[in-house]
Coordinates of N, CA and C in Angstrom, one line a residue:
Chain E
X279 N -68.6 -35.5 24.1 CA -67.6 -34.8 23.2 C -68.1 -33.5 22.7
X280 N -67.2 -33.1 22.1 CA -67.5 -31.5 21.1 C -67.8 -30.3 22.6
X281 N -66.7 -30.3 23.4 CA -66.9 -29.4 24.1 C -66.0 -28.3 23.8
X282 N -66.6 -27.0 24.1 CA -65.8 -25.9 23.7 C -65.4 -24.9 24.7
X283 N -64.3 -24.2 25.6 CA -64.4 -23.3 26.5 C -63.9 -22.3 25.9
X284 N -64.8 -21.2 26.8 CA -64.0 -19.4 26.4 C -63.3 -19.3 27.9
X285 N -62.3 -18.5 27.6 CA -61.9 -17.7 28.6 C -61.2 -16.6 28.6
X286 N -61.2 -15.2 29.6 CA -62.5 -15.6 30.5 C -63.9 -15.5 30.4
X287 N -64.5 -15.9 31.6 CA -65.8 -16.0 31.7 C -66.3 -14.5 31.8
X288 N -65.7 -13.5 32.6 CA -66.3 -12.5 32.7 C -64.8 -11.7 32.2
X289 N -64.8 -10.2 31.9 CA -63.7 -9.1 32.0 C -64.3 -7.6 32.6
X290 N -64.1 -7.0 33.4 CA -64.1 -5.7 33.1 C -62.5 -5.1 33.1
X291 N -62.7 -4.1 31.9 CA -61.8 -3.7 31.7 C -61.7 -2.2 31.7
X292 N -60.4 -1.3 31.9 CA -60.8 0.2 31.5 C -60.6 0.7 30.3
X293 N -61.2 2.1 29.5 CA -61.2 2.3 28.4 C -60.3 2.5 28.1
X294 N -60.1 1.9 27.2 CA -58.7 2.6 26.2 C -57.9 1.1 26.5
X295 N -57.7 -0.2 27.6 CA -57.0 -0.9 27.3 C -57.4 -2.5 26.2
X296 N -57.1 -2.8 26.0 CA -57.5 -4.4 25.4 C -57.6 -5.5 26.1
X297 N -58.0 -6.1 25.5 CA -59.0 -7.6 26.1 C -58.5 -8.9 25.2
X298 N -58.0 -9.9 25.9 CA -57.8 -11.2 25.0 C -59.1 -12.0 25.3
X299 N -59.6 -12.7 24.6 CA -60.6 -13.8 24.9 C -60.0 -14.9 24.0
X300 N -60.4 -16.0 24.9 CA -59.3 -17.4 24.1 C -60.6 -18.2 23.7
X301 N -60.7 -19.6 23.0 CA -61.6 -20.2 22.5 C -60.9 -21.4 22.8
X302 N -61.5 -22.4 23.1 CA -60.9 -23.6 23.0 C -61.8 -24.8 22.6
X303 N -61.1 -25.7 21.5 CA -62.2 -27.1 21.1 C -61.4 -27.8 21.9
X304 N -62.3 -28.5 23.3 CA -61.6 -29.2 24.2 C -60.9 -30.5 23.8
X305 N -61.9 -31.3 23.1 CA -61.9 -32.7 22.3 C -61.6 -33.2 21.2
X306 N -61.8 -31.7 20.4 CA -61.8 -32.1 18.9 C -61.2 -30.8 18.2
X307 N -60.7 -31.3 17.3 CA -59.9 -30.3 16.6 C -60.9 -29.7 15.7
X308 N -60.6 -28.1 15.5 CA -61.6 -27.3 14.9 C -61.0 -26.2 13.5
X309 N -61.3 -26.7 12.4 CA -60.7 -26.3 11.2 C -61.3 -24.9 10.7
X310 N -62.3 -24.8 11.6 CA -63.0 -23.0 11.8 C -63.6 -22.8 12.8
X311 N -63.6 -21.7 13.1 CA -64.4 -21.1 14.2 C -64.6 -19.6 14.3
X312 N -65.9 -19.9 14.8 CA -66.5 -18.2 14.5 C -67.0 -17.4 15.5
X313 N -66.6 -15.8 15.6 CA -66.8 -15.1 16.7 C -68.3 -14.7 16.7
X314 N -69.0 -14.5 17.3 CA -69.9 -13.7 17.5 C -70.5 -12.8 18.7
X315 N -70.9 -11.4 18.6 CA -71.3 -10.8 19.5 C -73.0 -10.8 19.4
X316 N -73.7 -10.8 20.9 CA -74.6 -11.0 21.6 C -75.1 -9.5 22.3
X317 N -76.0 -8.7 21.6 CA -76.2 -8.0 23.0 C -77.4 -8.1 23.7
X318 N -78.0 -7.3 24.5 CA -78.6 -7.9 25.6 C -80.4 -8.3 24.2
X319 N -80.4 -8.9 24.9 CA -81.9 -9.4 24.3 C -81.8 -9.4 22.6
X320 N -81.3 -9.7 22.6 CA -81.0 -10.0 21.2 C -80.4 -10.9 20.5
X321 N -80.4 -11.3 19.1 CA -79.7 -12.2 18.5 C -78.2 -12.1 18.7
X322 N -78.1 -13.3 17.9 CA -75.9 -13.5 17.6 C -75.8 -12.8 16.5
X323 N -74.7 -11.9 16.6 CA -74.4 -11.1 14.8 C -72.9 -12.0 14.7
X324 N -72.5 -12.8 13.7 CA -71.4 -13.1 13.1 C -70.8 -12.2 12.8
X325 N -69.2 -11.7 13.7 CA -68.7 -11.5 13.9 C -67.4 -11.2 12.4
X326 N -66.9 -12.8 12.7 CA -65.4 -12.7 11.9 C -65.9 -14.6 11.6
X327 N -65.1 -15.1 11.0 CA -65.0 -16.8 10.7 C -63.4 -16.8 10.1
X328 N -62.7 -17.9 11.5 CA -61.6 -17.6 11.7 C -61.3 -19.1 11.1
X329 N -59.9 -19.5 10.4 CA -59.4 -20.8 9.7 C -57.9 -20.7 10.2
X330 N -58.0 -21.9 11.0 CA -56.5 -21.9 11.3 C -55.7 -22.0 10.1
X331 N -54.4 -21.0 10.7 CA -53.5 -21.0 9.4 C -53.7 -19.2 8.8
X332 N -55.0 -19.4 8.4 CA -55.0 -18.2 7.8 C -55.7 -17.0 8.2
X333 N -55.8 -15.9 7.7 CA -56.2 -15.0 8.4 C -58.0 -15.1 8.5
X334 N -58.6 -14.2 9.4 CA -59.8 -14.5 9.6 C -60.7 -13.4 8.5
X335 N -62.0 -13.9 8.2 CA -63.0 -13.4 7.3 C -63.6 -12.3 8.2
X336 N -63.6 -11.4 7.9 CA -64.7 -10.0 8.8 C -66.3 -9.7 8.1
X337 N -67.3 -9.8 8.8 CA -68.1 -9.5 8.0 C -68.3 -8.2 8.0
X338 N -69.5 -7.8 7.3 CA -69.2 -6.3 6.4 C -69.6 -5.5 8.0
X339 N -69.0 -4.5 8.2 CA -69.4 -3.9 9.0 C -68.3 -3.8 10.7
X340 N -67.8 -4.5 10.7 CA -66.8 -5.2 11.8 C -65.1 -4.5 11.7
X341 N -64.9 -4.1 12.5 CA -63.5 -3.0 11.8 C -62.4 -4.5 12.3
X342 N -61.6 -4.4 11.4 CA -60.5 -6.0 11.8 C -59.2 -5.5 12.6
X343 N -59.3 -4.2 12.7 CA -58.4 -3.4 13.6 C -58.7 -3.6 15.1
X344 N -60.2 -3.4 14.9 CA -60.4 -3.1 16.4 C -60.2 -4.7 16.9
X345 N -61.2 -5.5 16.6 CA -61.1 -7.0 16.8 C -60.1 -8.1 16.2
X346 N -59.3 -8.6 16.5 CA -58.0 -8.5 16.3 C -58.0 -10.4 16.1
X347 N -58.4 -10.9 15.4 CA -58.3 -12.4 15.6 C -57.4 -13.8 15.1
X348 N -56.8 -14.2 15.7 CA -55.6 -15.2 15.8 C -56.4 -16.5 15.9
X349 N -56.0 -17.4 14.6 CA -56.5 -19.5 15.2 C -55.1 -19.7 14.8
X350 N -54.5 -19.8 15.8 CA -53.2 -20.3 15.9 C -53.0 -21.5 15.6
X351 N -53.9 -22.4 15.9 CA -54.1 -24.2 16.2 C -55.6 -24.7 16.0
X352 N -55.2 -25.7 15.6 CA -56.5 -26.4 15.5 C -57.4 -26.4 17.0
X353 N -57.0 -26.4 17.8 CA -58.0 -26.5 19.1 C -58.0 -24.8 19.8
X354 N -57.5 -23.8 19.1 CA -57.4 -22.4 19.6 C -57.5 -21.2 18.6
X355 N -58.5 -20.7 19.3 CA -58.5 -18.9 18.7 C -58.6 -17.4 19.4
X356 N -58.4 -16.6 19.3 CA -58.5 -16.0 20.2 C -59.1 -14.1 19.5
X357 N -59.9 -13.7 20.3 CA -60.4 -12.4 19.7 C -59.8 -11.4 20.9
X358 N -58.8 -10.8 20.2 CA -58.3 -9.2 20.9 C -59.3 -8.1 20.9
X359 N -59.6 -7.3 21.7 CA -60.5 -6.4 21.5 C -59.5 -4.9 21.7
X360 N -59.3 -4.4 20.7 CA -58.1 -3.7 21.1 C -58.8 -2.2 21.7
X361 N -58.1 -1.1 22.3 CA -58.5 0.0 22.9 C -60.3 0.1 23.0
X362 N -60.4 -0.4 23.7 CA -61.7 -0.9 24.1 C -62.7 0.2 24.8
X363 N -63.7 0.4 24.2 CA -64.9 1.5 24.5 C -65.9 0.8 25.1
X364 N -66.5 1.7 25.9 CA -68.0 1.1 26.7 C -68.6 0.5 25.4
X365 N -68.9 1.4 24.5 CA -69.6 0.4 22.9 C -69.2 -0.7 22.9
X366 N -68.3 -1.7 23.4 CA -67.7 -2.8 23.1 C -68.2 -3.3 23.7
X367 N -69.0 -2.9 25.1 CA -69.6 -3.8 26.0 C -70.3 -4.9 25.7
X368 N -70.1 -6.0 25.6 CA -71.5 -6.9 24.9 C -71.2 -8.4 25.7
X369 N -71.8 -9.6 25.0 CA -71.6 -11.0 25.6 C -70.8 -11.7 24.1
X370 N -69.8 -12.0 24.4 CA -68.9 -12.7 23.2 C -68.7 -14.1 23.2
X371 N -69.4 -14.7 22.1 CA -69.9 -16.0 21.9 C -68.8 -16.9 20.9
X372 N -68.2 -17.6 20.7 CA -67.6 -18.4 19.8 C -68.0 -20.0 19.8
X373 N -68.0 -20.2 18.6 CA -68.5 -21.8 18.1 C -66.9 -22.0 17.3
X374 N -67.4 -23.6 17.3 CA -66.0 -24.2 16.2 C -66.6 -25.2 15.8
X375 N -66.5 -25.2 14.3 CA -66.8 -26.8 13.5 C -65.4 -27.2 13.2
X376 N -65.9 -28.6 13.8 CA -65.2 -30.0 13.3 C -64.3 -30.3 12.5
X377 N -63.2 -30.7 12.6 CA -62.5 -30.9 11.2 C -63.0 -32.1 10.6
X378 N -63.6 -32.9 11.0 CA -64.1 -34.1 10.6 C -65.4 -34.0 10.2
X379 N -66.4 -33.2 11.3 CA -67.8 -33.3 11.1 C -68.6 -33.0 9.6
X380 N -69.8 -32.9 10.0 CA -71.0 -32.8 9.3 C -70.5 -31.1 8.7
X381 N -70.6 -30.8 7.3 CA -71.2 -29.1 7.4 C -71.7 -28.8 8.5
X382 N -71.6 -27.3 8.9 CA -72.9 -26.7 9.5 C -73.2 -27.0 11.0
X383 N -72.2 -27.7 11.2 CA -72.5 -28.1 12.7 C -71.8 -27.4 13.6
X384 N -71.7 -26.6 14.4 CA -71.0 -25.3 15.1 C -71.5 -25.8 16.8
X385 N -70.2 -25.9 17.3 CA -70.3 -26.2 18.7 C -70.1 -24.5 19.5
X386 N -70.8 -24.4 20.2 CA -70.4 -23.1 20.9 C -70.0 -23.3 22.3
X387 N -68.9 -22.1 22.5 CA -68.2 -21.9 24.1 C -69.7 -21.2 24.8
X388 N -69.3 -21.0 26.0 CA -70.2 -20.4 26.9 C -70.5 -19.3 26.6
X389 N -69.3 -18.2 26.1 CA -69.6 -17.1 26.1 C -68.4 -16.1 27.0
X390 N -68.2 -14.8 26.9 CA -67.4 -13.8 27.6 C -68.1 -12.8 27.7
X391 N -68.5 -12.3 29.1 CA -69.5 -11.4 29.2 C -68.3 -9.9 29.2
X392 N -67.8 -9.0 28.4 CA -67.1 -8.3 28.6 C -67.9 -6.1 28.9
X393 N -66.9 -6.2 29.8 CA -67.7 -4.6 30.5 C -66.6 -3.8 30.2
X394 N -66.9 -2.4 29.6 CA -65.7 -1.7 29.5 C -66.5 -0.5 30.3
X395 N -65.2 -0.1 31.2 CA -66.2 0.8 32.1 C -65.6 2.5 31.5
Chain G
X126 N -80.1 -12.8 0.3 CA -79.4 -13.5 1.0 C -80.3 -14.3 2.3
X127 N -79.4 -15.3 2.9 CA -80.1 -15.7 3.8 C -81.2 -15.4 5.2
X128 N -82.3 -15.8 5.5 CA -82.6 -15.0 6.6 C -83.9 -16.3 7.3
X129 N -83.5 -15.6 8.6 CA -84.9 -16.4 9.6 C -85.3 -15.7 10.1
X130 N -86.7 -16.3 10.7 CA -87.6 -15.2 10.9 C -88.4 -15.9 12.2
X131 N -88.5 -15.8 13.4 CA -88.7 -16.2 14.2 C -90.3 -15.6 14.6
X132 N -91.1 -16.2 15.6 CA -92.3 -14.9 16.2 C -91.2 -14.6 17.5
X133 N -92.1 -13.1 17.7 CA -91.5 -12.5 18.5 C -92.0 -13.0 20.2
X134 N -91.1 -12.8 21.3 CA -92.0 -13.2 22.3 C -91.9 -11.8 23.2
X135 N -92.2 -12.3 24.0 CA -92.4 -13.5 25.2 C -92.9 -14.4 25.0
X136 N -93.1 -15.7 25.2 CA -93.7 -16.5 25.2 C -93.9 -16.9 26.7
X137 N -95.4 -16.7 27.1 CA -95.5 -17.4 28.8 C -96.8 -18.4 28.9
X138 N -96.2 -19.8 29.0 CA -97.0 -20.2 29.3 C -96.8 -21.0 30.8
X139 N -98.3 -21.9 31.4 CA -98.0 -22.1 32.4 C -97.3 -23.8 32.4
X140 N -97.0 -24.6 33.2 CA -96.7 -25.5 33.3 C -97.7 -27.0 32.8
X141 N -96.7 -27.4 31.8 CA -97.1 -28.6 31.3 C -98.2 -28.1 30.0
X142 N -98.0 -26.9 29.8 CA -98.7 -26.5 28.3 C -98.3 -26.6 27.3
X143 N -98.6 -26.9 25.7 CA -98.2 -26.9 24.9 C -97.6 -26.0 24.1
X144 N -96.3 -26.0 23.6 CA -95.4 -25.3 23.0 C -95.2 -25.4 21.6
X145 N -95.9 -23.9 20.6 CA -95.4 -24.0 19.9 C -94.5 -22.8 19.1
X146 N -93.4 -22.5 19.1 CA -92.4 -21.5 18.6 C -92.1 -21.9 16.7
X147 N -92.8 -20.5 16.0 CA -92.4 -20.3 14.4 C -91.6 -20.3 14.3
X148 N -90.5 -20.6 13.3 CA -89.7 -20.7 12.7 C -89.9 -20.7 10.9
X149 N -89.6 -19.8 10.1 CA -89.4 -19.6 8.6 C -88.4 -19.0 8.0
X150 N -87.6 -19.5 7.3 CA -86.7 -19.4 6.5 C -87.0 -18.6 5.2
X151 N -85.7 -18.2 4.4 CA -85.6 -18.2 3.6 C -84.0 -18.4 3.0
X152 N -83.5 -19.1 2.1 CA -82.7 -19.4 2.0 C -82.5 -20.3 0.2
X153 N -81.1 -20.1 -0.1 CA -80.9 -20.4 -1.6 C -80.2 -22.1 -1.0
X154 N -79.9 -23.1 -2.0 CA -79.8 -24.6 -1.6 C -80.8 -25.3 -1.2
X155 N -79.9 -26.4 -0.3 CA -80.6 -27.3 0.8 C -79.8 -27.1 2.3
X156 N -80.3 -25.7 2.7 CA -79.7 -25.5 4.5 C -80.2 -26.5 5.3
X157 N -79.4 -26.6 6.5 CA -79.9 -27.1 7.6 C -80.3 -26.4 8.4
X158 N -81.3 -27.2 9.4 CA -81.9 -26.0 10.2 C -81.3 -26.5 11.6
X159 N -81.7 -25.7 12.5 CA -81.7 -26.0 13.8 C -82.5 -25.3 14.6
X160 N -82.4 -25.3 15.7 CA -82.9 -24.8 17.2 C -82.0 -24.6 18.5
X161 N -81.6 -23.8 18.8 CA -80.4 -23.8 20.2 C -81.2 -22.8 21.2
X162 N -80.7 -23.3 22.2 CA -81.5 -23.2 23.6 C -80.3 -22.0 24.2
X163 N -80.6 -20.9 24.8 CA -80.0 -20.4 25.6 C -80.4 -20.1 27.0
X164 N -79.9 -20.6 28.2 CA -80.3 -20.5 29.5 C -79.6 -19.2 29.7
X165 N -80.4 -18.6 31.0 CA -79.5 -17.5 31.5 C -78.3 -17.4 31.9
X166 N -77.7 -16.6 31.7 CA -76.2 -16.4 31.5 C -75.4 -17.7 30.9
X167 N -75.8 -18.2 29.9 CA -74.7 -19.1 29.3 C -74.9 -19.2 28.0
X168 N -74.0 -19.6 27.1 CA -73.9 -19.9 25.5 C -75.0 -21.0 25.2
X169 N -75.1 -20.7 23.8 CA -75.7 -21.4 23.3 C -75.9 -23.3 23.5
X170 N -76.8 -23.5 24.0 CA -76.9 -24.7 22.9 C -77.4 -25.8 22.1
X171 N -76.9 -26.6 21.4 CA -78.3 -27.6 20.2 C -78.9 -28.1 21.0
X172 N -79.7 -28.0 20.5 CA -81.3 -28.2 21.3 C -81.7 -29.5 19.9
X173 N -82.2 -29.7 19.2 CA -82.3 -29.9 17.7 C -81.7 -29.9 16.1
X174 N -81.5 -30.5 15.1 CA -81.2 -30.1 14.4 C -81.6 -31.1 12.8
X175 N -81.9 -30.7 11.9 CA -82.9 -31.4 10.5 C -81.8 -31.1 9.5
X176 N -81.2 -32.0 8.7 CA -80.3 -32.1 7.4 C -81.2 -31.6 6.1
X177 N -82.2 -32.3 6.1 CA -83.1 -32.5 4.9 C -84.5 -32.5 5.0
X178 N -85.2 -32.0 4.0 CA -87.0 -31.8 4.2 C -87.3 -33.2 4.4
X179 N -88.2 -33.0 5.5 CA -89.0 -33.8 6.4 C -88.6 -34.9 7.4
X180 N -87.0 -34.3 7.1 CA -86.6 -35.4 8.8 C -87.2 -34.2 9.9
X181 N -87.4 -35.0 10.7 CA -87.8 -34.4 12.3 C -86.7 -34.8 13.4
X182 N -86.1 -33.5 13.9 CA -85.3 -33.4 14.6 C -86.0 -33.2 16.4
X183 N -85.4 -34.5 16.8 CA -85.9 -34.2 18.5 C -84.8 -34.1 19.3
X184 N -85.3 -33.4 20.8 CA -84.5 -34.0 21.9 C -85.2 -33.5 23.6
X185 N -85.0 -34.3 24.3 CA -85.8 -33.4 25.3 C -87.0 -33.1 25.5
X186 N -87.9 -33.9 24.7 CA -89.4 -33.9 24.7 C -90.0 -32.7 23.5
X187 N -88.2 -32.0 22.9 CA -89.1 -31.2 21.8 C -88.6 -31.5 20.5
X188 N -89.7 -31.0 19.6 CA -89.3 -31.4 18.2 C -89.3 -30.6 17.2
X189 N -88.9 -30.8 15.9 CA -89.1 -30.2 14.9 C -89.2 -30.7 13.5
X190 N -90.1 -30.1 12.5 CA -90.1 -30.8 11.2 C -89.3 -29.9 10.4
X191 N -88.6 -30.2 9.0 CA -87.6 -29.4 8.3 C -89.1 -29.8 7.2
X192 N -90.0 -28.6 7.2 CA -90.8 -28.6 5.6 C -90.5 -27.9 4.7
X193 N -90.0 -28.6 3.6 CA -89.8 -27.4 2.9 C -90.5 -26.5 1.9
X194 N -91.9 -27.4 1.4 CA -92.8 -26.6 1.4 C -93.1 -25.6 1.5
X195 N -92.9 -25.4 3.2 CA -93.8 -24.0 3.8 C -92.5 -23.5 4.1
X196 N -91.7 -23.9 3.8 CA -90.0 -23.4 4.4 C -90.4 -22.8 6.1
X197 N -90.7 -23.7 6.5 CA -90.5 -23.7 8.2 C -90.1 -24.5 9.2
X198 N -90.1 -24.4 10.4 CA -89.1 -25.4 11.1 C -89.4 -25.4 12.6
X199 N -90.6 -25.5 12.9 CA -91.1 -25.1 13.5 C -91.1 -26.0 15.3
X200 N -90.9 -25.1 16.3 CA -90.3 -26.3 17.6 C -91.4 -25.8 18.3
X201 N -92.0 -27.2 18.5 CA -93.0 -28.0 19.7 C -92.6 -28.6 20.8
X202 N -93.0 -28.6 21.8 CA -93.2 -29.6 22.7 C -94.4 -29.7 23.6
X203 N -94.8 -30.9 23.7 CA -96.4 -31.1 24.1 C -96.5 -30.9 25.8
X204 N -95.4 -30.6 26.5 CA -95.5 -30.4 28.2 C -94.7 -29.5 28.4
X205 N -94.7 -28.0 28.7 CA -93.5 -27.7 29.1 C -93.2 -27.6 30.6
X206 N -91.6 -27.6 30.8 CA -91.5 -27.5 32.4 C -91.4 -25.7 32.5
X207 N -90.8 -25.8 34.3 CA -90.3 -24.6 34.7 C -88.7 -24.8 33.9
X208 N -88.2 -25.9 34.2 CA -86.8 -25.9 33.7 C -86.5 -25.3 32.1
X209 N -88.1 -25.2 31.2 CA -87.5 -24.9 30.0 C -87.6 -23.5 29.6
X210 N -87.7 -22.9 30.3 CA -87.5 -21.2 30.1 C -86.5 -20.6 30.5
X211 N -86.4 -20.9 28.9 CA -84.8 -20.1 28.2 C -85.5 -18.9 27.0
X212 N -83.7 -18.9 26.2 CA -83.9 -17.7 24.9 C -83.9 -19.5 24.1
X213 N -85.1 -18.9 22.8 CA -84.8 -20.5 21.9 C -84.4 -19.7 20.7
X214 N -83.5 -19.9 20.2 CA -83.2 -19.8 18.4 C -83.0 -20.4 17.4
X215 N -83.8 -20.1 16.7 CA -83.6 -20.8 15.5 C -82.6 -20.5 14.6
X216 N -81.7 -21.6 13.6 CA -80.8 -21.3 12.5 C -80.9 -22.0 11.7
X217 N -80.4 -21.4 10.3 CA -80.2 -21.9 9.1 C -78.7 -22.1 8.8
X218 N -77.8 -23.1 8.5 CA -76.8 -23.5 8.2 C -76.6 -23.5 6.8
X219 N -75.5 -22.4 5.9 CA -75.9 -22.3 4.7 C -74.9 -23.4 4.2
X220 N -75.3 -23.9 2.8 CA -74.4 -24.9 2.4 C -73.6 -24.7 1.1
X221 N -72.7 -23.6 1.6 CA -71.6 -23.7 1.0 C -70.4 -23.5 2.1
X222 N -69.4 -23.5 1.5 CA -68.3 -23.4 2.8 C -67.9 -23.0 3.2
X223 N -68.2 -22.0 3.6 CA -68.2 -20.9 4.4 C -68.8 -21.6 6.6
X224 N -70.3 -22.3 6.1 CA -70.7 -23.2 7.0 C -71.2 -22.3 7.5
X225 N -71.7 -21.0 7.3 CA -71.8 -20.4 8.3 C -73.9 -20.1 9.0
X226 N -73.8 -19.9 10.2 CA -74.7 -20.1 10.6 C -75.6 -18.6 10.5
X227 N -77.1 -18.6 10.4 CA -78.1 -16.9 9.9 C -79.0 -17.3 11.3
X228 N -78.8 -16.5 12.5 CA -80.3 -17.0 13.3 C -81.1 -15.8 13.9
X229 N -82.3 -16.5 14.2 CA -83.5 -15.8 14.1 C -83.3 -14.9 15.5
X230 N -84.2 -14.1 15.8 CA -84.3 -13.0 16.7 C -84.4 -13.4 18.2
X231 N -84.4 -15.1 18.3 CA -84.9 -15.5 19.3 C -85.9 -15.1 19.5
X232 N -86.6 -16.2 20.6 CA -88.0 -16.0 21.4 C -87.8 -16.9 22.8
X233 N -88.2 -15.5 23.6 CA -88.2 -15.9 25.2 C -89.2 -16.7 25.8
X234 N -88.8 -18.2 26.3 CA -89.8 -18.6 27.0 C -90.0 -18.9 28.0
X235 N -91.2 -18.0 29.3 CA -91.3 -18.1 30.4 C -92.1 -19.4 30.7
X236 N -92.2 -20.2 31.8 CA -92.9 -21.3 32.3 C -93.1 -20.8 33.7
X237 N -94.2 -20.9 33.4 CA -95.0 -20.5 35.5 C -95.3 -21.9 36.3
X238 N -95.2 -22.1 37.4 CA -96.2 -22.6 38.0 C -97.9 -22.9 38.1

């Protein structure tokens, strides 16, 4: 159980258009879930922490214009990447805790390796 | 505010050597800690995970103590394979509700032949 999928797995895209990436708690319903970007060799920066229903938390630094985030449903969220620059290039990671679970326990998707050329 | 602090790697050792990757915290409460494994090209995932000082979280032949003493959390395993060279990270789970997860810089670990 507690599986989570992103899709897609890969994007390139050209500059200037936007990007959907979806999230999915395959099994379990997810009462938050959080974006995070990955660049190469490097840690996860927390992104945004999204609550279905309501709008998503941005952390300091993260423009909510450009990344655009929707939890429509307990089992879905999704991060827009809007007019999208090579700077956007990175690997986009999303987790979702449990509506039920433990605190602190964050299942993560695979990831979206996205390329803006 | 919250923070981990991982050693930096590479870490290379050869096959069936002993592994040991730092981990130290700093953090306000009682966080939880963890460890998540990343293989190449894929997401994260638990590898380990400790609620409270001095449970020892295992899996896979590796382990960890939550001290809170030395505020570390530190992952061992006494053989390693080729299969376990991945990125390992460490996190701190803060406890308020927010839930939200602080992790360390990762450290790369190679396994030779």
């Amino acid at each position: 159980g507690a599986v989570v999928s992103q899709h897609p797995s890969r994007v390139i895209c050209k500059s200037g258009t936007s990007v959907k990436i979806e999230c999915r708690s395959l099994d379990f319903q997810a009462t938050t879930m959080f974006w995070y970007r990955q660049f190469p060799k490097q840690s996860l920066m927390l992104m945004a922490t999204s609550n279905e229903g309501s709008k998503a938390t941005y952390e300091q630094g993260v423009e909510k214009d450009k990344f655009l985030i929707n939890h429509a449903s307990l089992t879905l969220s999704t991060l827009t990447v809007t007019s999208a620059h090579p700077e956007d290039s990175s690997f986009y990671i999303c987790s979702a805790k449990r509506a039920s679970g433990r605190v602190n326990e964050q299942f993560f998707g695979p990831g979206t390796r996205l390329t803006v050329l | 505010g919250d923070s981990v602090t991982q050693m930096e790697g590479p870490v290379t050792l050869s096959e069936e050597a002993f592994l040991t990757i730092n981990c130290t915290y700093t953090a306000t409460g009682y966080p939880s800690l963890f460890w998540y494994v990343q293989y190449p090209g894929e997401g994260l995932q638990l590898l380990l995970k400790a609620t409270k000082a001095d449970d020892k979280g295992s899996n896979k032949g590796f382990e960890a103590t939550y001290r809170k003493e030395t505020t570390s959390f530190h992952l061992e395993k006494g053989s390693v394979q080729v299969s376990d060279s991945a990125v390992y990270f460490c996190a701190l789970g803060s406890t308020g509700t927010a839930s939200k997860l602080t992790f360390g810089t990762g450290t790369r670990l190679q396994v030779t032949l």
